[in-house]
Coordinates of C-alpha atoms in Angstrom, one line a residue:
M1 CA -309.8 -18.4 92.5
I2 CA -309.1 -21.9 93.9
K3 CA -307.4 -22.9 90.7
Y4 CA -304.9 -20.0 91.1
L5 CA -304.3 -21.0 94.8
F6 CA -303.8 -24.5 93.8
L7 CA -301.2 -23.4 91.3
L8 CA -299.5 -21.2 93.7
F9 CA -299.2 -24.1 96.1
A10 CA -297.9 -26.3 93.4
F11 CA -295.3 -23.8 92.4
L12 CA -294.0 -23.5 96.0
W13 CA -294.0 -27.1 96.4
L14 CA -291.8 -27.8 93.4
A15 CA -289.5 -24.8 94.6
F16 CA -289.2 -26.5 97.9
L17 CA -288.5 -29.9 96.3
G18 CA -285.9 -28.3 94.0
Y19 CA -284.2 -26.8 97.1
L20 CA -284.1 -30.0 98.8
V21 CA -282.7 -31.7 95.7
L22 CA -279.9 -29.1 95.2
Q23 CA -279.1 -28.7 98.7
P24 CA -277.2 -31.9 99.3
K25 CA -275.0 -31.2 96.3
E26 CA -273.9 -27.9 97.6
R27 CA -273.2 -29.2 101.0
K28 CA -271.1 -32.1 99.5
A29 CA -269.1 -29.6 97.6
T30 CA -268.5 -27.4 100.5
D31 CA -267.8 -30.4 103.0
A32 CA -265.4 -32.2 100.7
P33 CA -261.8 -32.4 101.6
K34 CA -259.4 -29.9 99.9
P35 CA -256.2 -31.9 98.9
S36 CA -255.7 -29.9 95.8
T37 CA -255.5 -26.6 97.7
V38 CA -253.8 -27.4 100.9
E39 CA -251.3 -30.4 100.4
W40 CA -249.7 -29.4 97.3
P41 CA -245.9 -28.5 97.5
V42 CA -246.4 -25.3 95.8
E43 CA -249.0 -24.3 98.4
Q44 CA -246.8 -25.2 101.3
K45 CA -244.1 -23.0 99.8
V46 CA -246.4 -20.1 99.7
E47 CA -247.6 -20.6 103.4
M48 CA -243.9 -21.0 104.7
P49 CA -243.0 -18.5 107.3
L50 CA -240.6 -15.6 106.6
S51 CA -238.0 -17.1 108.7
A52 CA -237.4 -20.0 106.5
T53 CA -233.8 -20.5 105.2
V54 CA -234.6 -21.1 101.8
P55 CA -232.8 -18.3 99.7
E56 CA -235.0 -16.2 97.3
P57 CA -233.8 -16.3 93.6
T58 CA -233.7 -12.4 93.2
N59 CA -231.5 -11.8 96.2
F60 CA -228.4 -14.0 95.9
S61 CA -225.9 -11.1 96.2
E62 CA -227.3 -10.5 99.7
E63 CA -227.5 -14.0 101.0
I64 CA -223.9 -15.1 100.0
P65 CA -221.3 -13.8 102.6
F66 CA -217.9 -12.6 101.8
A67 CA -215.1 -15.2 101.9
P68 CA -211.4 -14.3 102.3
M69 CA -209.1 -15.3 99.8
E70 CA -207.7 -18.0 102.0
E71 CA -210.8 -19.8 102.5
V72 CA -210.9 -20.6 98.7
P73 CA -211.3 -24.4 98.2
A74 CA -208.0 -26.0 97.7
V75 CA -206.7 -26.6 94.1
S76 CA -205.2 -29.5 92.6
P77 CA -201.6 -30.5 93.4
A78 CA -200.4 -29.6 89.7
E79 CA -202.1 -26.3 90.2
T80 CA -200.4 -25.8 93.7
N81 CA -197.0 -26.4 92.3
K82 CA -197.5 -24.0 89.6
V83 CA -198.7 -21.3 91.9
A84 CA -195.7 -21.8 94.4
D85 CA -193.1 -21.4 91.5
P86 CA -191.5 -18.0 91.9
P87 CA -191.4 -15.4 89.2
I88 CA -189.4 -16.1 85.9
S89 CA -187.0 -13.0 86.6
S90 CA -186.3 -13.8 90.3
P91 CA -184.2 -17.1 89.7
K92 CA -181.8 -15.3 87.3
K93 CA -181.3 -12.5 89.9
E94 CA -180.8 -14.7 92.8
M95 CA -178.6 -17.1 90.9
I96 CA -176.1 -14.4 89.9
E97 CA -176.1 -13.0 93.5
V98 CA -175.5 -16.5 94.9
S99 CA -173.0 -17.3 92.3
E100 CA -171.1 -14.1 93.0
E101 CA -170.9 -14.8 96.6
K102 CA -170.1 -18.4 96.2
E103 CA -167.3 -17.9 93.5
R104 CA -165.3 -15.4 95.5
V105 CA -162.0 -17.3 95.4
E106 CA -158.4 -16.5 96.6
P107 CA -156.7 -14.4 93.8
D108 CA -153.6 -15.5 92.0
D109 CA -150.9 -13.1 92.1
S110 CA -149.9 -13.7 88.7
V111 CA -153.2 -13.1 87.0
F112 CA -154.8 -10.4 89.3
G113 CA -153.6 -7.8 87.0
L114 CA -153.4 -5.0 89.2
V115 CA -150.7 -3.3 91.2
C116 CA -150.5 -0.1 93.2
T117 CA -147.6 2.1 91.9
L118 CA -148.2 5.4 93.8
V119 CA -149.7 6.5 97.1
E120 CA -148.7 10.0 98.5
P121 CA -150.5 12.8 100.3
I122 CA -151.1 16.0 98.3
P123 CA -149.5 18.9 100.0
S124 CA -151.7 21.9 100.8
R125 CA -151.3 24.8 98.6
F126 CA -152.2 27.2 101.4
R127 CA -150.9 27.9 104.9
L128 CA -152.6 29.6 107.8
A129 CA -150.6 32.7 108.5
G130 CA -153.0 34.8 110.6
W131 CA -156.4 36.0 111.4
K132 CA -158.4 39.0 112.7
G133 CA -161.2 38.0 115.0
R134 CA -163.0 34.8 114.0
K135 CA -164.2 35.5 110.6
L136 CA -161.2 37.0 108.6
V137 CA -158.2 34.8 107.9
E138 CA -154.9 35.3 106.1
L139 CA -153.5 32.5 104.0
E140 CA -150.2 32.2 102.3
D141 CA -150.1 30.9 98.8
L142 CA -147.3 28.1 98.6
E143 CA -147.7 27.5 95.0
K144 CA -145.3 30.0 93.6
P145 CA -143.3 32.9 95.2
K146 CA -143.5 36.3 94.1
S147 CA -141.2 37.4 91.0
S148 CA -140.2 40.6 92.9
D149 CA -138.7 39.4 96.1
G150 CA -139.3 35.6 96.1
S151 CA -141.8 35.7 99.1
Y152 CA -145.1 34.0 99.2
P153 CA -148.3 36.0 98.3
R154 CA -150.7 36.4 101.2
H155 CA -154.5 36.7 100.8
W156 CA -157.2 37.9 103.4
L157 CA -160.4 35.7 103.0
N158 CA -163.7 35.7 104.7
L159 CA -165.4 32.5 106.2
R160 CA -168.0 30.7 104.3
V161 CA -167.6 32.7 100.9
P162 CA -166.8 31.0 97.8
Y163 CA -163.7 32.3 96.1
R164 CA -162.7 32.3 92.3
E165 CA -159.0 32.1 91.5
L166 CA -158.0 34.7 88.8
I167 CA -154.4 35.5 87.4
N168 CA -153.1 39.2 87.0
P169 CA -151.9 39.5 83.4
N170 CA -149.2 42.0 84.3
T171 CA -147.4 40.0 87.2
N172 CA -148.9 36.4 86.5
E173 CA -149.8 36.3 90.1
S174 CA -153.1 34.9 91.4
F175 CA -155.7 36.8 93.4
F176 CA -159.2 35.7 94.6
K177 CA -162.7 37.3 94.2
P178 CA -165.9 36.1 95.8
G179 CA -168.1 34.2 93.5
R180 CA -171.0 31.7 93.5
I181 CA -170.6 28.0 94.6
D182 CA -172.6 26.8 91.5
S183 CA -170.7 28.8 89.1
G184 CA -168.2 26.1 88.2
N185 CA -165.0 28.1 88.7
V186 CA -164.9 28.2 92.5
R187 CA -161.5 27.2 93.8
L188 CA -161.6 27.8 97.5
V189 CA -164.2 27.8 100.5
L190 CA -163.1 28.4 104.1
Q191 CA -165.6 26.4 106.1
S192 CA -164.9 27.0 109.8
F193 CA -162.2 28.7 112.1
E194 CA -161.3 28.6 115.6
V195 CA -158.6 29.5 118.0
Q196 CA -157.3 27.5 121.1
D197 CA -154.6 28.3 123.7
K198 CA -151.9 25.7 123.3
V199 CA -149.4 25.4 126.1
L200 CA -145.8 25.3 124.8
S201 CA -143.7 22.7 126.2
Y202 CA -140.6 24.7 126.8
S203 CA -142.2 27.8 128.6
N204 CA -145.5 26.4 130.0
L205 CA -147.0 29.6 128.6
P206 CA -150.3 29.6 126.5
K207 CA -150.0 30.3 122.7
P208 CA -153.0 30.9 120.6
T209 CA -153.3 28.4 117.8
G210 CA -155.6 28.8 114.9
Y211 CA -157.3 25.8 113.3
L212 CA -159.0 26.2 109.9
I213 CA -161.0 23.7 107.9
L214 CA -161.1 24.6 104.3
R215 CA -162.1 22.9 100.9
D216 CA -159.9 23.1 97.7
L217 CA -162.1 22.2 95.1
K218 CA -159.2 21.9 92.4
V219 CA -157.5 19.3 94.7
G220 CA -160.8 17.4 95.1
G221 CA -161.5 15.0 97.9
P222 CA -163.0 15.9 101.4
S223 CA -162.3 19.1 103.4
Y224 CA -159.0 19.2 105.6
R225 CA -157.7 21.0 108.4
I226 CA -154.5 23.2 108.5
D227 CA -153.2 24.6 111.7
S228 CA -151.1 27.7 112.2
D229 CA -148.2 25.7 113.5
D230 CA -147.9 23.5 110.4
E231 CA -145.1 24.7 108.2
A232 CA -145.9 22.2 105.4
P233 CA -149.7 21.3 105.9
L234 CA -151.0 18.4 103.9
T235 CA -154.5 17.8 102.6
D236 CA -156.7 14.5 103.4
T237 CA -156.4 13.5 99.7
Y238 CA -153.9 11.3 98.2
R239 CA -152.5 10.7 94.9
I240 CA -153.2 7.1 94.1
H241 CA -152.2 5.4 90.9
F242 CA -152.8 1.7 89.7
E243 CA -151.2 -0.4 86.8
Q244 CA -153.4 -2.7 85.0
A245 CA -151.7 -5.5 83.2
N246 CA -154.0 -8.2 82.3
G247 CA -154.5 -7.0 78.8
P248 CA -152.4 -6.5 75.6
N249 CA -150.4 -3.7 77.2
K250 CA -150.2 -1.7 80.5
F251 CA -152.7 0.8 81.5
F252 CA -152.4 3.4 84.4
H253 CA -155.5 4.4 86.6
D254 CA -155.2 7.7 88.4
L255 CA -157.6 7.4 91.2
T256 CA -156.8 10.8 92.8
G257 CA -159.9 12.5 94.2
K258 CA -162.2 9.7 93.2
R259 CA -165.2 8.7 95.3
S260 CA -164.7 5.6 97.5
D261 CA -167.2 3.3 95.4
Y262 CA -165.5 4.3 92.0
K263 CA -165.2 1.3 89.7
F264 CA -162.4 1.2 87.2
G265 CA -160.6 -1.1 84.6
I266 CA -160.6 -1.7 81.0
K267 CA -163.9 -3.5 80.1
E268 CA -162.6 -4.6 76.8
W269 CA -160.1 -6.7 78.8
G270 CA -162.9 -8.3 80.7
Y271 CA -162.3 -7.1 84.4
E272 CA -163.6 -4.4 86.7
Y273 CA -161.9 -3.1 89.9
Q274 CA -163.1 -1.7 92.9
I275 CA -161.4 -0.5 96.1
I276 CA -163.6 -1.8 99.2
K277 CA -161.2 -0.9 102.0
A278 CA -158.5 1.9 102.1
A279 CA -155.8 3.0 104.3
P280 CA -153.7 5.4 102.0
G281 CA -151.7 6.5 105.1
K282 CA -150.3 3.0 105.4
G283 CA -150.2 2.4 101.6
Q284 CA -152.7 -0.5 102.0
F285 CA -155.7 -1.2 99.7
T286 CA -158.3 -4.0 99.6
V287 CA -159.4 -4.4 96.0
L288 CA -162.2 -6.4 94.7
R289 CA -161.8 -7.6 91.0
K290 CA -164.9 -8.9 89.0
N291 CA -164.8 -11.1 85.9
L292 CA -167.2 -9.5 83.5
K293 CA -167.8 -12.8 81.7
T294 CA -168.2 -15.3 84.4
F295 CA -169.1 -12.8 87.4
Q296 CA -166.4 -14.4 89.4
L297 CA -165.1 -12.3 92.3
Q298 CA -161.5 -12.2 93.7
E299 CA -160.4 -10.0 96.6
K300 CA -156.8 -8.8 97.3
V301 CA -154.7 -6.8 99.5
L302 CA -152.5 -4.3 97.7
L303 CA -149.5 -2.3 99.0
A304 CA -148.0 0.5 97.6
P305 CA -144.2 0.2 97.1
I306 CA -143.4 3.6 98.4
V307 CA -145.3 5.8 100.8
S308 CA -144.4 9.4 101.0
D309 CA -145.0 11.4 104.1

């Protein structure tokens, strides 16, 4: 019994000694400084607060702000000159426009090559003969008299109605029937009509006078006015003829009823003309000539030799 107690006591003593031997080693391990777990840079990055300004590699698109085009870093001088150059097509167009403006010179009468040979107002075929109310008008046709008695035929026409001109096969006289403005064979349109009292100079009594605005599509040109007092009314369209003589022979241009911006001339002869200002009542035209080879512009005032009233 004593033997067993002695062995137990010896075992406990050895266990106590082992505990004392091992206890300093564990305390040494736990009390030692921790340079490998605290002071490494990697550990510092992990423990850095969320407010740090270091961008995260997986979030570049959200961290980089939008920059306007003008804030792009400046390029080299060579690249700057290259960017500042205008497009290839712009200098050519601007050069032509500038050259045309600078090369407008005074024309030489001997080489301008164009003269005005005829300017005369075109008489109106119709004369205002009477009216009923404000929508029905009587026109007298002055083109050709009747074969029976030599008088001029008369026609009652309504306002704002397109009329076609037809020929009677038996009498060879004209008559008018309503048609469509887009049919292509409309001759006449009466656009507006009004009556005003005109005081006579010899009696001081008022006399009703009719004023009609009509358009003759065969004559062309703008609409014109005829009055009931006009015995020989005229249109606002002129017969205008020019003669071009800077080629192998002479060529006559009929500009009657042409648009104001109409360009004419024989291109094979190398010149193009355009009336830029006109006073046909005075027989005066300002004409611009363009050299189709050099683009040189010349301007000249042309006068008609005879102006018929």
